Amino acid sequence: MQAARFVAECFWPGATEDTARAAMAKVRASCEQLAASGVPVRWLGGTFLAGDEALSLRFEGTAQAVRAAHELAGVPFDRLLPSIEVESDD
């Protein structure tokens, strides 16, 4: 069975590509730090939606671990949702 996957949505009025990239780098680093200490969390990537001033960050692990990664990074989120991913057939 595959580990659970989650999407954290962050709605940030005034966000720019630079602030989004910086936030994603912090969250990714916190995932790596937590994983190295045995916490089940893995960064899968993120998307910045400039028109919506929003980030969509993807993770594998537990909801508690994703929350811990955001807390450690100092990057708040508005919603944390279980997700599935469907790969392209191409």
PDB file of N, CA and C in Angstrom:
ATOM      1  N   MET A   1       0.827  -1.187   0.000  1.00  0.00           N
ATOM      2  CA  MET A   1       0.000   0.000   0.000  1.00  0.00           C
ATOM      3  C   MET A   1       0.876   1.257   0.000  1.00  0.00           C
ATOM      4  N   GLN A   2       0.514   2.205  -0.830  1.00  0.00           N
ATOM      5  CA  GLN A   2       1.266   3.448  -0.955  1.00  0.00           C
ATOM      6  C   GLN A   2       0.982   4.363   0.235  1.00  0.00           C
ATOM      7  N   ALA A   3       1.973   5.136   0.647  1.00  0.00           N
ATOM      8  CA  ALA A   3       1.786   6.099   1.736  1.00  0.00           C
ATOM      9  C   ALA A   3       0.739   7.125   1.335  1.00  0.00           C
ATOM     10  N   ALA A   4       0.081   7.699   2.320  1.00  0.00           N
ATOM     11  CA  ALA A   4      -0.934   8.721   2.061  1.00  0.00           C
ATOM     12  C   ALA A   4      -0.299   9.954   1.428  1.00  0.00           C
ATOM     13  N   ARG A   5      -1.073  10.602   0.586  1.00  0.00           N
ATOM     14  CA  ARG A   5      -0.618  11.842  -0.060  1.00  0.00           C
ATOM     15  C   ARG A   5      -1.551  12.972   0.321  1.00  0.00           C
ATOM     16  N   PHE A   6      -0.972  14.164   0.412  1.00  0.00           N
ATOM     17  CA  PHE A   6      -1.717  15.342   0.825  1.00  0.00           C
ATOM     18  C   PHE A   6      -1.338  16.539  -0.025  1.00  0.00           C
ATOM     19  N   VAL A   7      -2.269  17.474  -0.115  1.00  0.00           N
ATOM     20  CA  VAL A   7      -2.022  18.779  -0.720  1.00  0.00           C
ATOM     21  C   VAL A   7      -2.300  19.826   0.356  1.00  0.00           C
ATOM     22  N   ALA A   8      -1.338  20.708   0.567  1.00  0.00           N
ATOM     23  CA  ALA A   8      -1.533  21.850   1.454  1.00  0.00           C
ATOM     24  C   ALA A   8      -1.753  23.067   0.567  1.00  0.00           C
ATOM     25  N   GLU A   9      -2.858  23.753   0.791  1.00  0.00           N
ATOM     26  CA  GLU A   9      -3.168  24.954   0.021  1.00  0.00           C
ATOM     27  C   GLU A   9      -2.888  26.182   0.875  1.00  0.00           C
ATOM     28  N   CYS A  10      -2.144  27.098   0.283  1.00  0.00           N
ATOM     29  CA  CYS A  10      -1.768  28.337   0.960  1.00  0.00           C
ATOM     30  C   CYS A  10      -2.253  29.508   0.124  1.00  0.00           C
ATOM     31  N   PHE A  11      -3.168  30.285   0.651  1.00  0.00           N
ATOM     32  CA  PHE A  11      -3.676  31.464  -0.055  1.00  0.00           C
ATOM     33  C   PHE A  11      -2.968  32.688   0.517  1.00  0.00           C
ATOM     34  N   TRP A  12      -2.125  33.364  -0.306  1.00  0.00           N
ATOM     35  CA  TRP A  12      -1.277  34.449   0.161  1.00  0.00           C
ATOM     36  C   TRP A  12      -1.463  35.697  -0.678  1.00  0.00           C
ATOM     37  N   PRO A  13      -2.331  36.590  -0.258  1.00  0.00           N
ATOM     38  CA  PRO A  13      -2.451  37.868  -0.978  1.00  0.00           C
ATOM     39  C   PRO A  13      -1.091  38.567  -1.036  1.00  0.00           C
ATOM     40  N   GLY A  14      -0.722  39.017  -2.208  1.00  0.00           N
ATOM     41  CA  GLY A  14       0.550  39.705  -2.392  1.00  0.00           C
ATOM     42  C   GLY A  14       1.726  38.793  -2.679  1.00  0.00           C
ATOM     43  N   ALA A  15       1.494  37.481  -2.735  1.00  0.00           N
ATOM     44  CA  ALA A  15       2.593  36.556  -3.003  1.00  0.00           C
ATOM     45  C   ALA A  15       3.157  36.790  -4.400  1.00  0.00           C
ATOM     46  N   THR A  16       4.456  36.610  -4.516  1.00  0.00           N
ATOM     47  CA  THR A  16       5.146  36.725  -5.800  1.00  0.00           C
ATOM     48  C   THR A  16       5.855  35.403  -6.082  1.00  0.00           C
ATOM     49  N   GLU A  17       6.368  35.265  -7.274  1.00  0.00           N
ATOM     50  CA  GLU A  17       7.121  34.052  -7.594  1.00  0.00           C
ATOM     51  C   GLU A  17       8.287  33.876  -6.626  1.00  0.00           C
ATOM     52  N   ASP A  18       8.978  34.971  -6.312  1.00  0.00           N
ATOM     53  CA  ASP A  18      10.123  34.883  -5.400  1.00  0.00           C
ATOM     54  C   ASP A  18       9.712  34.415  -4.008  1.00  0.00           C
ATOM     55  N   THR A  19       8.629  34.992  -3.457  1.00  0.00           N
ATOM     56  CA  THR A  19       8.197  34.580  -2.113  1.00  0.00           C
ATOM     57  C   THR A  19       7.676  33.144  -2.131  1.00  0.00           C
ATOM     58  N   ALA A  20       7.026  32.757  -3.221  1.00  0.00           N
ATOM     59  CA  ALA A  20       6.528  31.385  -3.337  1.00  0.00           C
ATOM     60  C   ALA A  20       7.688  30.395  -3.396  1.00  0.00           C
ATOM     61  N   ARG A  21       8.693  30.707  -4.201  1.00  0.00           N
ATOM     62  CA  ARG A  21       9.856  29.811  -4.299  1.00  0.00           C
ATOM     63  C   ARG A  21      10.577  29.704  -2.956  1.00  0.00           C
ATOM     64  N   ALA A  22      10.700  30.811  -2.256  1.00  0.00           N
ATOM     65  CA  ALA A  22      11.362  30.805  -0.946  1.00  0.00           C
ATOM     66  C   ALA A  22      10.575  29.959   0.055  1.00  0.00           C
ATOM     67  N   ALA A  23       9.265  30.101   0.058  1.00  0.00           N
ATOM     68  CA  ALA A  23       8.423  29.320   0.969  1.00  0.00           C
ATOM     69  C   ALA A  23       8.531  27.832   0.650  1.00  0.00           C
ATOM     70  N   MET A  24       8.485  27.491  -0.637  1.00  0.00           N
ATOM     71  CA  MET A  24       8.590  26.081  -1.017  1.00  0.00           C
ATOM     72  C   MET A  24       9.948  25.508  -0.625  1.00  0.00           C
ATOM     73  N   ALA A  25      11.004  26.278  -0.767  1.00  0.00           N
ATOM     74  CA  ALA A  25      12.336  25.806  -0.376  1.00  0.00           C
ATOM     75  C   ALA A  25      12.392  25.543   1.129  1.00  0.00           C
ATOM     76  N   LYS A  26      11.764  26.400   1.920  1.00  0.00           N
ATOM     77  CA  LYS A  26      11.742  26.205   3.373  1.00  0.00           C
ATOM     78  C   LYS A  26      10.974  24.938   3.748  1.00  0.00           C
ATOM     79  N   VAL A  27       9.835  24.738   3.124  1.00  0.00           N
ATOM     80  CA  VAL A  27       9.031  23.554   3.443  1.00  0.00           C
ATOM     81  C   VAL A  27       9.759  22.286   2.992  1.00  0.00           C
ATOM     82  N   ARG A  28      10.365  22.336   1.825  1.00  0.00           N
ATOM     83  CA  ARG A  28      11.120  21.171   1.351  1.00  0.00           C
ATOM     84  C   ARG A  28      12.257  20.833   2.314  1.00  0.00           C
ATOM     85  N   ALA A  29      12.989  21.840   2.750  1.00  0.00           N
ATOM     86  CA  ALA A  29      14.095  21.620   3.691  1.00  0.00           C
ATOM     87  C   ALA A  29      13.589  21.061   5.018  1.00  0.00           C
ATOM     88  N   SER A  30      12.442  21.543   5.482  1.00  0.00           N
ATOM     89  CA  SER A  30      11.911  21.026   6.742  1.00  0.00           C
ATOM     90  C   SER A  30      11.471  19.564   6.582  1.00  0.00           C
ATOM     91  N   CYS A  31      10.936  19.202   5.424  1.00  0.00           N
ATOM     92  CA  CYS A  31      10.593  17.796   5.162  1.00  0.00           C
ATOM     93  C   CYS A  31      11.838  16.927   5.211  1.00  0.00           C
ATOM     94  N   GLU A  32      12.903  17.386   4.590  1.00  0.00           N
ATOM     95  CA  GLU A  32      14.153  16.624   4.588  1.00  0.00           C
ATOM     96  C   GLU A  32      14.701  16.469   6.002  1.00  0.00           C
ATOM     97  N   GLN A  33      14.618  17.540   6.780  1.00  0.00           N
ATOM     98  CA  GLN A  33      15.103  17.499   8.160  1.00  0.00           C
ATOM     99  C   GLN A  33      14.265  16.521   8.994  1.00  0.00           C
ATOM    100  N   LEU A  34      12.955  16.599   8.868  1.00  0.00           N
ATOM    101  CA  LEU A  34      12.085  15.695   9.617  1.00  0.00           C
ATOM    102  C   LEU A  34      12.282  14.243   9.186  1.00  0.00           C
ATOM    103  N   ALA A  35      12.380  14.006   7.880  1.00  0.00           N
ATOM    104  CA  ALA A  35      12.577  12.645   7.371  1.00  0.00           C
ATOM    105  C   ALA A  35      13.880  12.056   7.887  1.00  0.00           C
ATOM    106  N   ALA A  36      14.922  12.882   7.958  1.00  0.00           N
ATOM    107  CA  ALA A  36      16.217  12.412   8.459  1.00  0.00           C
ATOM    108  C   ALA A  36      16.140  11.986   9.923  1.00  0.00           C
ATOM    109  N   SER A  37      15.172  12.557  10.653  1.00  0.00           N
ATOM    110  CA  SER A  37      15.012  12.185  12.056  1.00  0.00           C
ATOM    111  C   SER A  37      13.952  11.100  12.244  1.00  0.00           C
ATOM    112  N   GLY A  38      13.468  10.527  11.134  1.00  0.00           N
ATOM    113  CA  GLY A  38      12.543   9.404  11.220  1.00  0.00           C
ATOM    114  C   GLY A  38      11.069   9.739  11.081  1.00  0.00           C
ATOM    115  N   VAL A  39      10.739  11.008  10.833  1.00  0.00           N
ATOM    116  CA  VAL A  39       9.338  11.395  10.654  1.00  0.00           C
ATOM    117  C   VAL A  39       8.917  11.040   9.227  1.00  0.00           C
ATOM    118  N   PRO A  40       7.777  10.366   9.066  1.00  0.00           N
ATOM    119  CA  PRO A  40       7.362   9.908   7.737  1.00  0.00           C
ATOM    120  C   PRO A  40       6.756  11.025   6.880  1.00  0.00           C
ATOM    121  N   VAL A  41       7.608  11.781   6.212  1.00  0.00           N
ATOM    122  CA  VAL A  41       7.124  12.851   5.335  1.00  0.00           C
ATOM    123  C   VAL A  41       8.087  13.009   4.174  1.00  0.00           C
ATOM    124  N   ARG A  42       7.514  13.239   2.984  1.00  0.00           N
ATOM    125  CA  ARG A  42       8.343  13.448   1.790  1.00  0.00           C
ATOM    126  C   ARG A  42       7.704  14.547   0.953  1.00  0.00           C
ATOM    127  N   TRP A  43       8.520  15.506   0.561  1.00  0.00           N
ATOM    128  CA  TRP A  43       8.113  16.601  -0.319  1.00  0.00           C
ATOM    129  C   TRP A  43       7.976  16.043  -1.728  1.00  0.00           C
ATOM    130  N   LEU A  44       6.843  16.303  -2.373  1.00  0.00           N
ATOM    131  CA  LEU A  44       6.634  15.832  -3.744  1.00  0.00           C
ATOM    132  C   LEU A  44       6.650  16.964  -4.762  1.00  0.00           C
ATOM    133  N   GLY A  45       6.566  18.198  -4.304  1.00  0.00           N
ATOM    134  CA  GLY A  45       6.602  19.329  -5.223  1.00  0.00           C
ATOM    135  C   GLY A  45       5.539  20.355  -4.893  1.00  0.00           C
ATOM    136  N   GLY A  46       5.559  21.429  -5.647  1.00  0.00           N
ATOM    137  CA  GLY A  46       4.596  22.490  -5.407  1.00  0.00           C
ATOM    138  C   GLY A  46       4.326  23.282  -6.670  1.00  0.00           C
ATOM    139  N   THR A  47       3.230  24.012  -6.642  1.00  0.00           N
ATOM    140  CA  THR A  47       2.821  24.853  -7.756  1.00  0.00           C
ATOM    141  C   THR A  47       2.409  26.213  -7.218  1.00  0.00           C
ATOM    142  N   PHE A  48       2.885  27.270  -7.851  1.00  0.00           N
ATOM    143  CA  PHE A  48       2.459  28.626  -7.517  1.00  0.00           C
ATOM    144  C   PHE A  48       1.475  29.092  -8.577  1.00  0.00           C
ATOM    145  N   LEU A  49       0.311  29.515  -8.132  1.00  0.00           N
ATOM    146  CA  LEU A  49      -0.726  30.026  -9.032  1.00  0.00           C
ATOM    147  C   LEU A  49      -0.760  31.540  -8.862  1.00  0.00           C
ATOM    148  N   ALA A  50       0.009  32.228  -9.691  1.00  0.00           N
ATOM    149  CA  ALA A  50       0.187  33.671  -9.530  1.00  0.00           C
ATOM    150  C   ALA A  50      -1.136  34.433  -9.577  1.00  0.00           C
ATOM    151  N   GLY A  51      -2.014  34.071 -10.498  1.00  0.00           N
ATOM    152  CA  GLY A  51      -3.285  34.769 -10.628  1.00  0.00           C
ATOM    153  C   GLY A  51      -4.169  34.651  -9.400  1.00  0.00           C
ATOM    154  N   ASP A  52      -4.003  33.563  -8.648  1.00  0.00           N
ATOM    155  CA  ASP A  52      -4.780  33.346  -7.428  1.00  0.00           C
ATOM    156  C   ASP A  52      -3.994  33.665  -6.167  1.00  0.00           C
ATOM    157  N   GLU A  53      -2.728  34.026  -6.328  1.00  0.00           N
ATOM    158  CA  GLU A  53      -1.834  34.274  -5.191  1.00  0.00           C
ATOM    159  C   GLU A  53      -1.901  33.092  -4.219  1.00  0.00           C
ATOM    160  N   ALA A  54      -1.689  31.900  -4.762  1.00  0.00           N
ATOM    161  CA  ALA A  54      -1.834  30.680  -3.975  1.00  0.00           C
ATOM    162  C   ALA A  54      -0.736  29.677  -4.292  1.00  0.00           C
ATOM    163  N   LEU A  55      -0.418  28.866  -3.295  1.00  0.00           N
ATOM    164  CA  LEU A  55       0.515  27.758  -3.443  1.00  0.00           C
ATOM    165  C   LEU A  55      -0.248  26.462  -3.226  1.00  0.00           C
ATOM    166  N   SER A  56       0.114  25.451  -3.964  1.00  0.00           N
ATOM    167  CA  SER A  56      -0.418  24.116  -3.782  1.00  0.00           C
ATOM    168  C   SER A  56       0.796  23.207  -3.599  1.00  0.00           C
ATOM    169  N   LEU A  57       0.980  22.692  -2.394  1.00  0.00           N
ATOM    170  CA  LEU A  57       2.163  21.906  -2.063  1.00  0.00           C
ATOM    171  C   LEU A  57       1.772  20.452  -1.856  1.00  0.00           C
ATOM    172  N   ARG A  58       2.546  19.527  -2.446  1.00  0.00           N
ATOM    173  CA  ARG A  58       2.218  18.111  -2.410  1.00  0.00           C
ATOM    174  C   ARG A  58       3.205  17.327  -1.531  1.00  0.00           C
ATOM    175  N   PHE A  59       2.640  16.376  -0.769  1.00  0.00           N
ATOM    176  CA  PHE A  59       3.435  15.605   0.189  1.00  0.00           C
ATOM    177  C   PHE A  59       3.008  14.151   0.204  1.00  0.00           C
ATOM    178  N   GLU A  60       3.919  13.329   0.711  1.00  0.00           N
ATOM    179  CA  GLU A  60       3.616  11.941   1.015  1.00  0.00           C
ATOM    180  C   GLU A  60       3.971  11.745   2.481  1.00  0.00           C
ATOM    181  N   GLY A  61       3.109  11.086   3.227  1.00  0.00           N
ATOM    182  CA  GLY A  61       3.370  10.847   4.645  1.00  0.00           C
ATOM    183  C   GLY A  61       2.097  10.864   5.446  1.00  0.00           C
ATOM    184  N   THR A  62       2.144  11.501   6.591  1.00  0.00           N
ATOM    185  CA  THR A  62       0.966  11.632   7.444  1.00  0.00           C
ATOM    186  C   THR A  62       0.567  13.099   7.541  1.00  0.00           C
ATOM    187  N   ALA A  63      -0.697  13.334   7.857  1.00  0.00           N
ATOM    188  CA  ALA A  63      -1.156  14.712   8.025  1.00  0.00           C
ATOM    189  C   ALA A  63      -0.375  15.396   9.140  1.00  0.00           C
ATOM    190  N   GLN A  64      -0.102  14.678  10.215  1.00  0.00           N
ATOM    191  CA  GLN A  64       0.648  15.240  11.336  1.00  0.00           C
ATOM    192  C   GLN A  64       2.057  15.648  10.894  1.00  0.00           C
ATOM    193  N   ALA A  65       2.684  14.829  10.066  1.00  0.00           N
ATOM    194  CA  ALA A  65       4.034  15.140   9.588  1.00  0.00           C
ATOM    195  C   ALA A  65       4.028  16.352   8.664  1.00  0.00           C
ATOM    196  N   VAL A  66       3.019  16.469   7.818  1.00  0.00           N
ATOM    197  CA  VAL A  66       2.922  17.638   6.928  1.00  0.00           C
ATOM    198  C   VAL A  66       2.731  18.903   7.757  1.00  0.00           C
ATOM    199  N   ARG A  67       1.881  18.826   8.771  1.00  0.00           N
ATOM    200  CA  ARG A  67       1.694  19.985   9.660  1.00  0.00           C
ATOM    201  C   ARG A  67       3.014  20.359  10.336  1.00  0.00           C
ATOM    202  N   ALA A  68       3.756  19.350  10.793  1.00  0.00           N
ATOM    203  CA  ALA A  68       5.038  19.592  11.453  1.00  0.00           C
ATOM    204  C   ALA A  68       6.029  20.252  10.500  1.00  0.00           C
ATOM    205  N   ALA A  69       6.032  19.829   9.241  1.00  0.00           N
ATOM    206  CA  ALA A  69       6.947  20.422   8.261  1.00  0.00           C
ATOM    207  C   ALA A  69       6.636  21.894   8.046  1.00  0.00           C
ATOM    208  N   HIS A  70       5.360  22.213   7.941  1.00  0.00           N
ATOM    209  CA  HIS A  70       4.973  23.619   7.762  1.00  0.00           C
ATOM    210  C   HIS A  70       5.315  24.449   8.992  1.00  0.00           C
ATOM    211  N   GLU A  71       5.065  23.886  10.171  1.00  0.00           N
ATOM    212  CA  GLU A  71       5.381  24.604  11.408  1.00  0.00           C
ATOM    213  C   GLU A  71       6.879  24.866  11.510  1.00  0.00           C
ATOM    214  N   LEU A  72       7.677  23.840  11.245  1.00  0.00           N
ATOM    215  CA  LEU A  72       9.133  23.978  11.298  1.00  0.00           C
ATOM    216  C   LEU A  72       9.621  25.028  10.301  1.00  0.00           C
ATOM    217  N   ALA A  73       9.018  25.061   9.129  1.00  0.00           N
ATOM    218  CA  ALA A  73       9.416  26.010   8.085  1.00  0.00           C
ATOM    219  C   ALA A  73       8.893  27.421   8.344  1.00  0.00           C
ATOM    220  N   GLY A  74       7.899  27.544   9.216  1.00  0.00           N
ATOM    221  CA  GLY A  74       7.293  28.852   9.446  1.00  0.00           C
ATOM    222  C   GLY A  74       6.423  29.296   8.286  1.00  0.00           C
ATOM    223  N   VAL A  75       5.866  28.323   7.564  1.00  0.00           N
ATOM    224  CA  VAL A  75       5.022  28.597   6.398  1.00  0.00           C
ATOM    225  C   VAL A  75       3.612  28.095   6.704  1.00  0.00           C
ATOM    226  N   PRO A  76       2.663  28.996   6.930  1.00  0.00           N
ATOM    227  CA  PRO A  76       1.303  28.560   7.239  1.00  0.00           C
ATOM    228  C   PRO A  76       0.576  28.046   6.001  1.00  0.00           C
ATOM    229  N   PHE A  77      -0.470  27.277   6.234  1.00  0.00           N
ATOM    230  CA  PHE A  77      -1.328  26.832   5.136  1.00  0.00           C
ATOM    231  C   PHE A  77      -2.772  27.009   5.569  1.00  0.00           C
ATOM    232  N   ASP A  78      -3.664  27.064   4.592  1.00  0.00           N
ATOM    233  CA  ASP A  78      -5.077  27.264   4.880  1.00  0.00           C
ATOM    234  C   ASP A  78      -5.869  25.966   4.924  1.00  0.00           C
ATOM    235  N   ARG A  79      -5.494  25.023   4.071  1.00  0.00           N
ATOM    236  CA  ARG A  79      -6.198  23.736   4.033  1.00  0.00           C
ATOM    237  C   ARG A  79      -5.206  22.617   3.785  1.00  0.00           C
ATOM    238  N   LEU A  80      -5.488  21.468   4.395  1.00  0.00           N
ATOM    239  CA  LEU A  80      -4.695  20.265   4.161  1.00  0.00           C
ATOM    240  C   LEU A  80      -5.674  19.172   3.746  1.00  0.00           C
ATOM    241  N   LEU A  81      -5.485  18.680   2.519  1.00  0.00           N
ATOM    242  CA  LEU A  81      -6.447  17.749   1.942  1.00  0.00           C
ATOM    243  C   LEU A  81      -5.776  16.453   1.499  1.00  0.00           C
ATOM    244  N   PRO A  82      -6.385  15.300   1.799  1.00  0.00           N
ATOM    245  CA  PRO A  82      -5.878  14.050   1.233  1.00  0.00           C
ATOM    246  C   PRO A  82      -6.010  14.118  -0.285  1.00  0.00           C
ATOM    247  N   SER A  83      -5.090  13.494  -0.995  1.00  0.00           N
ATOM    248  CA  SER A  83      -5.129  13.585  -2.454  1.00  0.00           C
ATOM    249  C   SER A  83      -4.703  12.265  -3.087  1.00  0.00           C
ATOM    250  N   ILE A  84      -5.021  12.145  -4.356  1.00  0.00           N
ATOM    251  CA  ILE A  84      -4.492  11.069  -5.180  1.00  0.00           C
ATOM    252  C   ILE A  84      -3.878  11.736  -6.409  1.00  0.00           C
ATOM    253  N   GLU A  85      -2.926  11.069  -6.995  1.00  0.00           N
ATOM    254  CA  GLU A  85      -2.308  11.585  -8.211  1.00  0.00           C
ATOM    255  C   GLU A  85      -2.465  10.548  -9.307  1.00  0.00           C
ATOM    256  N   VAL A  86      -2.807  11.021 -10.475  1.00  0.00           N
ATOM    257  CA  VAL A  86      -2.950  10.177 -11.644  1.00  0.00           C
ATOM    258  C   VAL A  86      -1.928  10.647 -12.659  1.00  0.00           C
ATOM    259  N   GLU A  87      -1.034   9.761 -13.026  1.00  0.00           N
ATOM    260  CA  GLU A  87       0.036  10.101 -13.950  1.00  0.00           C
ATOM    261  C   GLU A  87      -0.494  10.096 -15.392  1.00  0.00           C
ATOM    262  N   SER A  88       0.155  10.863 -16.234  1.00  0.00           N
ATOM    263  CA  SER A  88      -0.172  10.888 -17.658  1.00  0.00           C
ATOM    264  C   SER A  88       0.191   9.553 -18.291  1.00  0.00           C
ATOM    265  N   ASP A  89      -0.549   9.174 -19.307  1.00  0.00           N
ATOM    266  CA  ASP A  89      -0.249   7.950 -20.041  1.00  0.00           C
ATOM    267  C   ASP A  89       0.837   8.171 -21.089  1.00  0.00           C
ATOM    268  N   ASP A  90       1.240   9.411 -21.293  1.00  0.00           N
ATOM    269  CA  ASP A  90       2.246   9.736 -22.322  1.00  0.00           C
ATOM    270  C   ASP A  90       3.604   9.247 -21.941  1.00  0.00           C
TER     271      ASP A  90
END
